[in-house]
Amino acid sequence: MDMDFTPEQELLRESVRRTCERHSGIDVVRKLENDPVGFSPALWSALGELGLLGLTIAEEHGGQRPSGEAGVGSTGMLDAAIVYEEFGRALVPSPHFVSCVLAAGAIARHATPEQQREWLPRIAAGEAVVTVAWLEPDSGFTRRGVTATARRDGDGYRLTGVKRHVPFARAADRLLVLAKDGDDVVLALVDPTADGVALEQQLTVAGDTQYRVSFDDVRVAPAGVLGSGDAWESWNDTMLDGAILLAAQAVGGARAALELAVDYAKTRQQFDKPLGAFQALAHYLA
């Protein structure tokens, strides 16, 4: 079995790394800490030019993934993992994960064909940012953690509840909200500027851009309700795809941290020799 990356995949890695260095250096990352928008339009445009915004979206909707594969697909997942390693390496502040992976994945799995044709090409082109609102105060990642309510109102819903840790909510065109209609989980696309929606920025240790979002009897039109029936299985499968990419992002960040530590150990002098010459430190770095 050949476990090496292909020349095309190595080229992909180099292209993403160069783009991150050009548009998301450490100075940009620091500047965007606790910023209300939270990402650089120049970086977002550059990722679009590389085709990375559609990396996990099917070709029929303007993306890069071969049509007909379930979820991201094995080849698409490997390419996406390479991209996310580089995102982690550069600490890239970007709504790519919530918009192009989570929101796009849920729409591809659960929305009607008409809704897919409306939203997936716009996400793949970078014309629309869709973030996800699913985590709630004192709740977990399972179905039981969804307590926001979606009350039937004609063909639409009235949405009430509170969501936390909603990335890039102020910059998003839509919020993909998980709510309960009885025992069923409903996916709804909500305009963050709609009546009854309140955004409060949360300050985090990481300095990334997150919001607490409150929904007070927010009207969701029929067109904003994704698909029909219980959406939990579709959302759970989407989260599993996301977990793989977050792991790849963590690997990239850890690798960059190790490289910085090794470089520092080689250049920092103590007792007239580099720190790396001390066995206790060398063992850790090895």
PDB file of N, CA, C and O in Angstrom, residues 122-198:
ATOM      1  N   ARG A 122     -23.611  29.099  -3.955  1.00  0.00           N
ATOM      2  CA  ARG A 122     -23.224  30.369  -3.344  1.00  0.00           C
ATOM      3  C   ARG A 122     -22.149  30.161  -2.277  1.00  0.00           C
ATOM      4  O   ARG A 122     -21.217  30.963  -2.150  1.00  0.00           O
ATOM      5  N   ILE A 123     -22.264  29.066  -1.511  1.00  0.00           N
ATOM      6  CA  ILE A 123     -21.234  28.756  -0.509  1.00  0.00           C
ATOM      7  C   ILE A 123     -19.922  28.414  -1.205  1.00  0.00           C
ATOM      8  O   ILE A 123     -18.849  28.884  -0.809  1.00  0.00           O
ATOM      9  N   ALA A 124     -19.989  27.592  -2.252  1.00  0.00           N
ATOM     10  CA  ALA A 124     -18.779  27.173  -2.972  1.00  0.00           C
ATOM     11  C   ALA A 124     -18.069  28.346  -3.620  1.00  0.00           C
ATOM     12  O   ALA A 124     -16.836  28.357  -3.740  1.00  0.00           O
ATOM     13  N   ALA A 125     -18.828  29.355  -4.040  1.00  0.00           N
ATOM     14  CA  ALA A 125     -18.238  30.530  -4.691  1.00  0.00           C
ATOM     15  C   ALA A 125     -17.802  31.593  -3.694  1.00  0.00           C
ATOM     16  O   ALA A 125     -17.186  32.598  -4.083  1.00  0.00           O
ATOM     17  N   GLY A 126     -18.127  31.401  -2.425  1.00  0.00           N
ATOM     18  CA  GLY A 126     -17.788  32.399  -1.423  1.00  0.00           C
ATOM     19  C   GLY A 126     -18.736  33.578  -1.401  1.00  0.00           C
ATOM     20  O   GLY A 126     -18.477  34.587  -0.739  1.00  0.00           O
ATOM     21  N   GLU A 127     -19.849  33.458  -2.115  1.00  0.00           N
ATOM     22  CA  GLU A 127     -20.825  34.553  -2.163  1.00  0.00           C
ATOM     23  C   GLU A 127     -21.691  34.594  -0.911  1.00  0.00           C
ATOM     24  O   GLU A 127     -22.310  35.628  -0.621  1.00  0.00           O
ATOM     25  N   ALA A 128     -21.784  33.491  -0.197  1.00  0.00           N
ATOM     26  CA  ALA A 128     -22.584  33.426   1.026  1.00  0.00           C
ATOM     27  C   ALA A 128     -21.797  32.687   2.100  1.00  0.00           C
ATOM     28  O   ALA A 128     -21.107  31.695   1.818  1.00  0.00           O
ATOM     29  N   VAL A 129     -21.895  33.174   3.324  1.00  0.00           N
ATOM     30  CA  VAL A 129     -21.324  32.509   4.494  1.00  0.00           C
ATOM     31  C   VAL A 129     -22.488  32.044   5.364  1.00  0.00           C
ATOM     32  O   VAL A 129     -23.352  32.843   5.734  1.00  0.00           O
ATOM     33  N   VAL A 130     -22.509  30.755   5.655  1.00  0.00           N
ATOM     34  CA  VAL A 130     -23.548  30.186   6.515  1.00  0.00           C
ATOM     35  C   VAL A 130     -22.853  29.578   7.730  1.00  0.00           C
ATOM     36  O   VAL A 130     -22.039  28.663   7.577  1.00  0.00           O
ATOM     37  N   THR A 131     -23.146  30.084   8.900  1.00  0.00           N
ATOM     38  CA  THR A 131     -22.566  29.513  10.111  1.00  0.00           C
ATOM     39  C   THR A 131     -23.609  28.631  10.799  1.00  0.00           C
ATOM     40  O   THR A 131     -24.777  28.634  10.421  1.00  0.00           O
ATOM     41  N   VAL A 132     -23.168  27.862  11.775  1.00  0.00           N
ATOM     42  CA  VAL A 132     -24.064  26.902  12.428  1.00  0.00           C
ATOM     43  C   VAL A 132     -24.277  27.278  13.890  1.00  0.00           C
ATOM     44  O   VAL A 132     -23.357  27.687  14.585  1.00  0.00           O
ATOM     45  N   ALA A 133     -25.522  27.155  14.331  1.00  0.00           N
ATOM     46  CA  ALA A 133     -25.892  27.460  15.714  1.00  0.00           C
ATOM     47  C   ALA A 133     -26.539  26.213  16.299  1.00  0.00           C
ATOM     48  O   ALA A 133     -27.720  25.953  16.071  1.00  0.00           O
ATOM     49  N   TRP A 134     -25.728  25.433  17.031  1.00  0.00           N
ATOM     50  CA  TRP A 134     -26.283  24.192  17.583  1.00  0.00           C
ATOM     51  C   TRP A 134     -25.969  23.991  19.063  1.00  0.00           C
ATOM     52  O   TRP A 134     -26.742  23.390  19.794  1.00  0.00           O
ATOM     53  N   LEU A 135     -24.842  24.509  19.554  1.00  0.00           N
ATOM     54  CA  LEU A 135     -24.496  24.318  20.963  1.00  0.00           C
ATOM     55  C   LEU A 135     -25.311  25.264  21.845  1.00  0.00           C
ATOM     56  O   LEU A 135     -25.515  26.430  21.502  1.00  0.00           O
ATOM     57  N   GLU A 136     -25.755  24.748  22.997  1.00  0.00           N
ATOM     58  CA  GLU A 136     -26.598  25.530  23.889  1.00  0.00           C
ATOM     59  C   GLU A 136     -25.994  25.563  25.295  1.00  0.00           C
ATOM     60  O   GLU A 136     -25.165  24.713  25.645  1.00  0.00           O
ATOM     61  N   PRO A 137     -26.393  26.545  26.122  1.00  0.00           N
ATOM     62  CA  PRO A 137     -25.868  26.610  27.492  1.00  0.00           C
ATOM     63  C   PRO A 137     -26.139  25.321  28.261  1.00  0.00           C
ATOM     64  O   PRO A 137     -27.257  24.792  28.233  1.00  0.00           O
ATOM     65  N   ASP A 138     -25.098  24.783  28.896  1.00  0.00           N
ATOM     66  CA  ASP A 138     -25.219  23.588  29.744  1.00  0.00           C
ATOM     67  C   ASP A 138     -25.726  22.366  28.986  1.00  0.00           C
ATOM     68  O   ASP A 138     -26.370  21.484  29.561  1.00  0.00           O
ATOM     69  N   SER A 139     -25.452  22.302  27.692  1.00  0.00           N
ATOM     70  CA  SER A 139     -25.884  21.158  26.883  1.00  0.00           C
ATOM     71  C   SER A 139     -24.698  20.589  26.119  1.00  0.00           C
ATOM     72  O   SER A 139     -23.672  21.244  25.954  1.00  0.00           O
ATOM     73  N   GLY A 140     -24.864  19.362  25.618  1.00  0.00           N
ATOM     74  CA  GLY A 140     -23.786  18.686  24.913  1.00  0.00           C
ATOM     75  C   GLY A 140     -24.011  18.606  23.417  1.00  0.00           C
ATOM     76  O   GLY A 140     -24.823  19.327  22.845  1.00  0.00           O
ATOM     77  N   PHE A 141     -23.297  17.672  22.786  1.00  0.00           N
ATOM     78  CA  PHE A 141     -23.309  17.548  21.335  1.00  0.00           C
ATOM     79  C   PHE A 141     -24.377  16.573  20.835  1.00  0.00           C
ATOM     80  O   PHE A 141     -24.544  16.420  19.647  1.00  0.00           O
ATOM     81  N   THR A 142     -25.071  15.883  21.732  1.00  0.00           N
ATOM     82  CA  THR A 142     -26.021  14.867  21.314  1.00  0.00           C
ATOM     83  C   THR A 142     -27.389  15.483  21.029  1.00  0.00           C
ATOM     84  O   THR A 142     -27.623  16.677  21.234  1.00  0.00           O
ATOM     85  N   ARG A 143     -28.302  14.631  20.579  1.00  0.00           N
ATOM     86  CA  ARG A 143     -29.667  15.071  20.303  1.00  0.00           C
ATOM     87  C   ARG A 143     -30.288  15.732  21.536  1.00  0.00           C
ATOM     88  O   ARG A 143     -31.020  16.718  21.417  1.00  0.00           O
ATOM     89  N   ARG A 144     -29.996  15.192  22.716  1.00  0.00           N
ATOM     90  CA  ARG A 144     -30.578  15.742  23.938  1.00  0.00           C
ATOM     91  C   ARG A 144     -30.102  17.162  24.226  1.00  0.00           C
ATOM     92  O   ARG A 144     -30.738  17.894  24.982  1.00  0.00           O
ATOM     93  N   GLY A 145     -28.988  17.545  23.617  1.00  0.00           N
ATOM     94  CA  GLY A 145     -28.470  18.887  23.821  1.00  0.00           C
ATOM     95  C   GLY A 145     -29.233  19.962  23.073  1.00  0.00           C
ATOM     96  O   GLY A 145     -29.017  21.151  23.300  1.00  0.00           O
ATOM     97  N   VAL A 146     -30.119  19.560  22.162  1.00  0.00           N
ATOM     98  CA  VAL A 146     -30.922  20.524  21.400  1.00  0.00           C
ATOM     99  C   VAL A 146     -32.230  20.758  22.147  1.00  0.00           C
ATOM    100  O   VAL A 146     -33.101  19.882  22.189  1.00  0.00           O
ATOM    101  N   THR A 147     -32.377  21.949  22.735  1.00  0.00           N
ATOM    102  CA  THR A 147     -33.598  22.261  23.479  1.00  0.00           C
ATOM    103  C   THR A 147     -34.329  23.476  22.917  1.00  0.00           C
ATOM    104  O   THR A 147     -35.446  23.774  23.338  1.00  0.00           O
ATOM    105  N   ALA A 148     -33.702  24.215  22.009  1.00  0.00           N
ATOM    106  CA  ALA A 148     -34.404  25.311  21.346  1.00  0.00           C
ATOM    107  C   ALA A 148     -35.636  24.736  20.649  1.00  0.00           C
ATOM    108  O   ALA A 148     -35.603  23.627  20.112  1.00  0.00           O
ATOM    109  N   THR A 149     -36.736  25.495  20.644  1.00  0.00           N
ATOM    110  CA  THR A 149     -37.996  24.971  20.125  1.00  0.00           C
ATOM    111  C   THR A 149     -38.360  25.603  18.790  1.00  0.00           C
ATOM    112  O   THR A 149     -38.137  26.795  18.562  1.00  0.00           O
ATOM    113  N   ALA A 150     -38.921  24.777  17.924  1.00  0.00           N
ATOM    114  CA  ALA A 150     -39.462  25.224  16.639  1.00  0.00           C
ATOM    115  C   ALA A 150     -40.956  24.901  16.652  1.00  0.00           C
ATOM    116  O   ALA A 150     -41.346  23.743  16.503  1.00  0.00           O
ATOM    117  N   ARG A 151     -41.767  25.925  16.870  1.00  0.00           N
ATOM    118  CA  ARG A 151     -43.219  25.744  16.984  1.00  0.00           C
ATOM    119  C   ARG A 151     -43.868  25.986  15.626  1.00  0.00           C
ATOM    120  O   ARG A 151     -43.601  26.983  14.960  1.00  0.00           O
ATOM    121  N   ARG A 152     -44.701  25.055  15.205  1.00  0.00           N
ATOM    122  CA  ARG A 152     -45.363  25.160  13.908  1.00  0.00           C
ATOM    123  C   ARG A 152     -46.154  26.463  13.794  1.00  0.00           C
ATOM    124  O   ARG A 152     -46.878  26.854  14.701  1.00  0.00           O
ATOM    125  N   ASP A 153     -45.971  27.111  12.637  1.00  0.00           N
ATOM    126  CA  ASP A 153     -46.707  28.341  12.342  1.00  0.00           C
ATOM    127  C   ASP A 153     -47.054  28.318  10.859  1.00  0.00           C
ATOM    128  O   ASP A 153     -46.295  28.795  10.025  1.00  0.00           O
ATOM    129  N   GLY A 154     -48.197  27.708  10.533  1.00  0.00           N
ATOM    130  CA  GLY A 154     -48.529  27.478   9.133  1.00  0.00           C
ATOM    131  C   GLY A 154     -47.565  26.478   8.529  1.00  0.00           C
ATOM    132  O   GLY A 154     -47.323  25.403   9.091  1.00  0.00           O
ATOM    133  N   ASP A 155     -46.944  26.848   7.396  1.00  0.00           N
ATOM    134  CA  ASP A 155     -45.944  25.976   6.769  1.00  0.00           C
ATOM    135  C   ASP A 155     -44.544  26.241   7.305  1.00  0.00           C
ATOM    136  O   ASP A 155     -43.601  25.541   6.938  1.00  0.00           O
ATOM    137  N   GLY A 156     -44.411  27.256   8.163  1.00  0.00           N
ATOM    138  CA  GLY A 156     -43.111  27.581   8.718  1.00  0.00           C
ATOM    139  C   GLY A 156     -43.040  27.289  10.198  1.00  0.00           C
ATOM    140  O   GLY A 156     -43.745  26.413  10.713  1.00  0.00           O
ATOM    141  N   TYR A 157     -42.176  28.029  10.903  1.00  0.00           N
ATOM    142  CA  TYR A 157     -41.980  27.811  12.335  1.00  0.00           C
ATOM    143  C   TYR A 157     -41.822  29.142  13.061  1.00  0.00           C
ATOM    144  O   TYR A 157     -41.526  30.185  12.454  1.00  0.00           O
ATOM    145  N   ARG A 158     -41.984  29.080  14.379  1.00  0.00           N
ATOM    146  CA  ARG A 158     -41.585  30.131  15.294  1.00  0.00           C
ATOM    147  C   ARG A 158     -40.472  29.562  16.160  1.00  0.00           C
ATOM    148  O   ARG A 158     -40.656  28.546  16.837  1.00  0.00           O
ATOM    149  N   LEU A 159     -39.328  30.219  16.129  1.00  0.00           N
ATOM    150  CA  LEU A 159     -38.118  29.679  16.751  1.00  0.00           C
ATOM    151  C   LEU A 159     -37.803  30.436  18.040  1.00  0.00           C
ATOM    152  O   LEU A 159     -37.751  31.667  18.052  1.00  0.00           O
ATOM    153  N   THR A 160     -37.573  29.673  19.117  1.00  0.00           N
ATOM    154  CA  THR A 160     -37.233  30.271  20.404  1.00  0.00           C
ATOM    155  C   THR A 160     -36.118  29.456  21.060  1.00  0.00           C
ATOM    156  O   THR A 160     -36.183  28.225  21.084  1.00  0.00           O
ATOM    157  N   GLY A 161     -35.110  30.154  21.590  1.00  0.00           N
ATOM    158  CA  GLY A 161     -34.021  29.462  22.277  1.00  0.00           C
ATOM    159  C   GLY A 161     -32.756  30.290  22.282  1.00  0.00           C
ATOM    160  O   GLY A 161     -32.712  31.415  21.766  1.00  0.00           O
ATOM    161  N   VAL A 162     -31.704  29.721  22.858  1.00  0.00           N
ATOM    162  CA  VAL A 162     -30.403  30.394  22.959  1.00  0.00           C
ATOM    163  C   VAL A 162     -29.318  29.447  22.464  1.00  0.00           C
ATOM    164  O   VAL A 162     -29.304  28.260  22.820  1.00  0.00           O
ATOM    165  N   LYS A 163     -28.415  29.968  21.660  1.00  0.00           N
ATOM    166  CA  LYS A 163     -27.270  29.204  21.173  1.00  0.00           C
ATOM    167  C   LYS A 163     -25.988  29.920  21.576  1.00  0.00           C
ATOM    168  O   LYS A 163     -25.930  31.149  21.612  1.00  0.00           O
ATOM    169  N   ARG A 164     -24.976  29.129  21.878  1.00  0.00           N
ATOM    170  CA  ARG A 164     -23.675  29.678  22.241  1.00  0.00           C
ATOM    171  C   ARG A 164     -22.602  29.233  21.254  1.00  0.00           C
ATOM    172  O   ARG A 164     -22.788  28.280  20.511  1.00  0.00           O
ATOM    173  N   HIS A 165     -21.477  29.928  21.298  1.00  0.00           N
ATOM    174  CA  HIS A 165     -20.308  29.545  20.493  1.00  0.00           C
ATOM    175  C   HIS A 165     -20.667  29.444  19.012  1.00  0.00           C
ATOM    176  O   HIS A 165     -20.323  28.476  18.333  1.00  0.00           O
ATOM    177  N   VAL A 166     -21.366  30.467  18.519  1.00  0.00           N
ATOM    178  CA  VAL A 166     -21.739  30.526  17.102  1.00  0.00           C
ATOM    179  C   VAL A 166     -20.664  31.348  16.381  1.00  0.00           C
ATOM    180  O   VAL A 166     -20.592  32.559  16.551  1.00  0.00           O
ATOM    181  N   PRO A 167     -19.818  30.700  15.580  1.00  0.00           N
ATOM    182  CA  PRO A 167     -18.706  31.429  14.964  1.00  0.00           C
ATOM    183  C   PRO A 167     -19.178  32.382  13.870  1.00  0.00           C
ATOM    184  O   PRO A 167     -20.091  32.073  13.101  1.00  0.00           O
ATOM    185  N   PHE A 168     -18.565  33.555  13.817  1.00  0.00           N
ATOM    186  CA  PHE A 168     -18.750  34.499  12.709  1.00  0.00           C
ATOM    187  C   PHE A 168     -20.223  34.859  12.463  1.00  0.00           C
ATOM    188  O   PHE A 168     -20.622  35.115  11.331  1.00  0.00           O
ATOM    189  N   ALA A 169     -21.024  34.894  13.531  1.00  0.00           N
ATOM    190  CA  ALA A 169     -22.459  35.115  13.359  1.00  0.00           C
ATOM    191  C   ALA A 169     -22.761  36.476  12.736  1.00  0.00           C
ATOM    192  O   ALA A 169     -23.688  36.599  11.934  1.00  0.00           O
ATOM    193  N   ARG A 170     -21.993  37.490  13.107  1.00  0.00           N
ATOM    194  CA  ARG A 170     -22.287  38.831  12.599  1.00  0.00           C
ATOM    195  C   ARG A 170     -21.952  38.955  11.113  1.00  0.00           C
ATOM    196  O   ARG A 170     -22.557  39.772  10.402  1.00  0.00           O
ATOM    197  N   ALA A 171     -20.997  38.169  10.628  1.00  0.00           N
ATOM    198  CA  ALA A 171     -20.599  38.243   9.224  1.00  0.00           C
ATOM    199  C   ALA A 171     -21.381  37.269   8.346  1.00  0.00           C
ATOM    200  O   ALA A 171     -21.245  37.306   7.127  1.00  0.00           O
ATOM    201  N   ALA A 172     -22.190  36.420   8.952  1.00  0.00           N
ATOM    202  CA  ALA A 172     -22.879  35.368   8.192  1.00  0.00           C
ATOM    203  C   ALA A 172     -24.113  35.910   7.480  1.00  0.00           C
ATOM    204  O   ALA A 172     -24.795  36.815   7.955  1.00  0.00           O
ATOM    205  N   ASP A 173     -24.395  35.316   6.317  1.00  0.00           N
ATOM    206  CA  ASP A 173     -25.632  35.626   5.599  1.00  0.00           C
ATOM    207  C   ASP A 173     -26.815  34.873   6.199  1.00  0.00           C
ATOM    208  O   ASP A 173     -27.945  35.354   6.152  1.00  0.00           O
ATOM    209  N   ARG A 174     -26.544  33.684   6.730  1.00  0.00           N
ATOM    210  CA  ARG A 174     -27.577  32.886   7.381  1.00  0.00           C
ATOM    211  C   ARG A 174     -26.972  32.108   8.547  1.00  0.00           C
ATOM    212  O   ARG A 174     -25.789  31.773   8.546  1.00  0.00           O
ATOM    213  N   LEU A 175     -27.819  31.828   9.537  1.00  0.00           N
ATOM    214  CA  LEU A 175     -27.481  30.939  10.636  1.00  0.00           C
ATOM    215  C   LEU A 175     -28.221  29.633  10.405  1.00  0.00           C
ATOM    216  O   LEU A 175     -29.436  29.626  10.188  1.00  0.00           O
ATOM    217  N   LEU A 176     -27.505  28.516  10.426  1.00  0.00           N
ATOM    218  CA  LEU A 176     -28.138  27.204  10.336  1.00  0.00           C
ATOM    219  C   LEU A 176     -28.412  26.752  11.768  1.00  0.00           C
ATOM    220  O   LEU A 176     -27.500  26.417  12.516  1.00  0.00           O
ATOM    221  N   VAL A 177     -29.687  26.757  12.159  1.00  0.00           N
ATOM    222  CA  VAL A 177     -30.082  26.554  13.549  1.00  0.00           C
ATOM    223  C   VAL A 177     -30.704  25.180  13.737  1.00  0.00           C
ATOM    224  O   VAL A 177     -31.553  24.758  12.928  1.00  0.00           O
ATOM    225  N   LEU A 178     -30.274  24.474  14.794  1.00  0.00           N
ATOM    226  CA  LEU A 178     -30.898  23.213  15.179  1.00  0.00           C
ATOM    227  C   LEU A 178     -31.925  23.497  16.265  1.00  0.00           C
ATOM    228  O   LEU A 178     -31.620  24.168  17.257  1.00  0.00           O
ATOM    229  N   ALA A 179     -33.140  22.993  16.080  1.00  0.00           N
ATOM    230  CA  ALA A 179     -34.200  23.187  17.065  1.00  0.00           C
ATOM    231  C   ALA A 179     -35.069  21.938  17.095  1.00  0.00           C
ATOM    232  O   ALA A 179     -34.999  21.082  16.197  1.00  0.00           O
ATOM    233  N   LYS A 180     -35.910  21.838  18.120  1.00  0.00           N
ATOM    234  CA  LYS A 180     -36.761  20.667  18.306  1.00  0.00           C
ATOM    235  C   LYS A 180     -38.215  20.989  17.942  1.00  0.00           C
ATOM    236  O   LYS A 180     -38.796  21.955  18.421  1.00  0.00           O
ATOM    237  N   ASP A 181     -38.781  20.144  17.077  1.00  0.00           N
ATOM    238  CA  ASP A 181     -40.207  20.130  16.802  1.00  0.00           C
ATOM    239  C   ASP A 181     -40.730  18.813  17.372  1.00  0.00           C
ATOM    240  O   ASP A 181     -40.683  17.778  16.712  1.00  0.00           O
ATOM    241  N   GLY A 182     -41.185  18.860  18.615  1.00  0.00           N
ATOM    242  CA  GLY A 182     -41.515  17.614  19.306  1.00  0.00           C
ATOM    243  C   GLY A 182     -40.246  16.839  19.560  1.00  0.00           C
ATOM    244  O   GLY A 182     -39.294  17.346  20.168  1.00  0.00           O
ATOM    245  N   ASP A 183     -40.187  15.590  19.067  1.00  0.00           N
ATOM    246  CA  ASP A 183     -38.978  14.778  19.223  1.00  0.00           C
ATOM    247  C   ASP A 183     -38.031  14.926  18.038  1.00  0.00           C
ATOM    248  O   ASP A 183     -36.896  14.445  18.088  1.00  0.00           O
ATOM    249  N   ASP A 184     -38.493  15.548  16.965  1.00  0.00           N
ATOM    250  CA  ASP A 184     -37.674  15.690  15.755  1.00  0.00           C
ATOM    251  C   ASP A 184     -36.765  16.903  15.839  1.00  0.00           C
ATOM    252  O   ASP A 184     -37.145  17.948  16.383  1.00  0.00           O
ATOM    253  N   VAL A 185     -35.550  16.766  15.280  1.00  0.00           N
ATOM    254  CA  VAL A 185     -34.638  17.893  15.145  1.00  0.00           C
ATOM    255  C   VAL A 185     -34.872  18.533  13.786  1.00  0.00           C
ATOM    256  O   VAL A 185     -34.915  17.852  12.755  1.00  0.00           O
ATOM    257  N   VAL A 186     -35.040  19.855  13.810  1.00  0.00           N
ATOM    258  CA  VAL A 186     -35.299  20.631  12.600  1.00  0.00           C
ATOM    259  C   VAL A 186     -34.077  21.487  12.291  1.00  0.00           C
ATOM    260  O   VAL A 186     -33.432  22.016  13.202  1.00  0.00           O
ATOM    261  N   LEU A 187     -33.745  21.611  11.004  1.00  0.00           N
ATOM    262  CA  LEU A 187     -32.693  22.516  10.557  1.00  0.00           C
ATOM    263  C   LEU A 187     -33.342  23.716   9.887  1.00  0.00           C
ATOM    264  O   LEU A 187     -34.124  23.558   8.941  1.00  0.00           O
ATOM    265  N   ALA A 188     -33.037  24.915  10.359  1.00  0.00           N
ATOM    266  CA  ALA A 188     -33.647  26.121   9.809  1.00  0.00           C
ATOM    267  C   ALA A 188     -32.569  27.143   9.465  1.00  0.00           C
ATOM    268  O   ALA A 188     -31.608  27.328  10.215  1.00  0.00           O
ATOM    269  N   LEU A 189     -32.734  27.792   8.327  1.00  0.00           N
ATOM    270  CA  LEU A 189     -31.845  28.880   7.926  1.00  0.00           C
ATOM    271  C   LEU A 189     -32.479  30.200   8.356  1.00  0.00           C
ATOM    272  O   LEU A 189     -33.592  30.529   7.926  1.00  0.00           O
ATOM    273  N   VAL A 190     -31.759  30.937   9.204  1.00  0.00           N
ATOM    274  CA  VAL A 190     -32.304  32.158   9.790  1.00  0.00           C
ATOM    275  C   VAL A 190     -31.386  33.332   9.464  1.00  0.00           C
ATOM    276  O   VAL A 190     -30.159  33.243   9.604  1.00  0.00           O
ATOM    277  N   ASP A 191     -31.995  34.440   9.035  1.00  0.00           N
ATOM    278  CA  ASP A 191     -31.254  35.670   8.788  1.00  0.00           C
ATOM    279  C   ASP A 191     -30.833  36.257  10.144  1.00  0.00           C
ATOM    280  O   ASP A 191     -31.681  36.490  11.006  1.00  0.00           O
ATOM    281  N   PRO A 192     -29.527  36.514  10.360  1.00  0.00           N
ATOM    282  CA  PRO A 192     -29.095  37.042  11.663  1.00  0.00           C
ATOM    283  C   PRO A 192     -29.614  38.445  11.956  1.00  0.00           C
ATOM    284  O   PRO A 192     -29.535  38.906  13.099  1.00  0.00           O
ATOM    285  N   THR A 193     -30.164  39.122  10.930  1.00  0.00           N
ATOM    286  CA  THR A 193     -30.724  40.454  11.146  1.00  0.00           C
ATOM    287  C   THR A 193     -32.239  40.424  11.316  1.00  0.00           C
ATOM    288  O   THR A 193     -32.868  41.483  11.416  1.00  0.00           O
ATOM    289  N   ALA A 194     -32.836  39.226  11.361  1.00  0.00           N
ATOM    290  CA  ALA A 194     -34.298  39.105  11.443  1.00  0.00           C
ATOM    291  C   ALA A 194     -34.799  39.592  12.799  1.00  0.00           C
ATOM    292  O   ALA A 194     -34.070  39.593  13.804  1.00  0.00           O
ATOM    293  N   ASP A 195     -36.069  39.989  12.834  1.00  0.00           N
ATOM    294  CA  ASP A 195     -36.698  40.405  14.087  1.00  0.00           C
ATOM    295  C   ASP A 195     -36.664  39.254  15.093  1.00  0.00           C
ATOM    296  O   ASP A 195     -37.001  38.115  14.757  1.00  0.00           O
ATOM    297  N   GLY A 196     -36.258  39.573  16.324  1.00  0.00           N
ATOM    298  CA  GLY A 196     -36.222  38.562  17.377  1.00  0.00           C
ATOM    299  C   GLY A 196     -34.875  37.881  17.543  1.00  0.00           C
ATOM    300  O   GLY A 196     -34.689  37.094  18.477  1.00  0.00           O
ATOM    301  N   VAL A 197     -33.908  38.170  16.647  1.00  0.00           N
ATOM    302  CA  VAL A 197     -32.571  37.590  16.758  1.00  0.00           C
ATOM    303  C   VAL A 197     -31.645  38.609  17.417  1.00  0.00           C
ATOM    304  O   VAL A 197     -31.565  39.763  16.990  1.00  0.00           O
ATOM    305  N   ALA A 198     -30.962  38.203  18.479  1.00  0.00           N
ATOM    306  CA  ALA A 198     -30.028  39.084  19.191  1.00  0.00           C
ATOM    307  C   ALA A 198     -28.648  38.436  19.241  1.00  0.00           C
ATOM    308  O   ALA A 198     -28.518  37.263  19.608  1.00  0.00           O
TER     309      ALA A 198
END
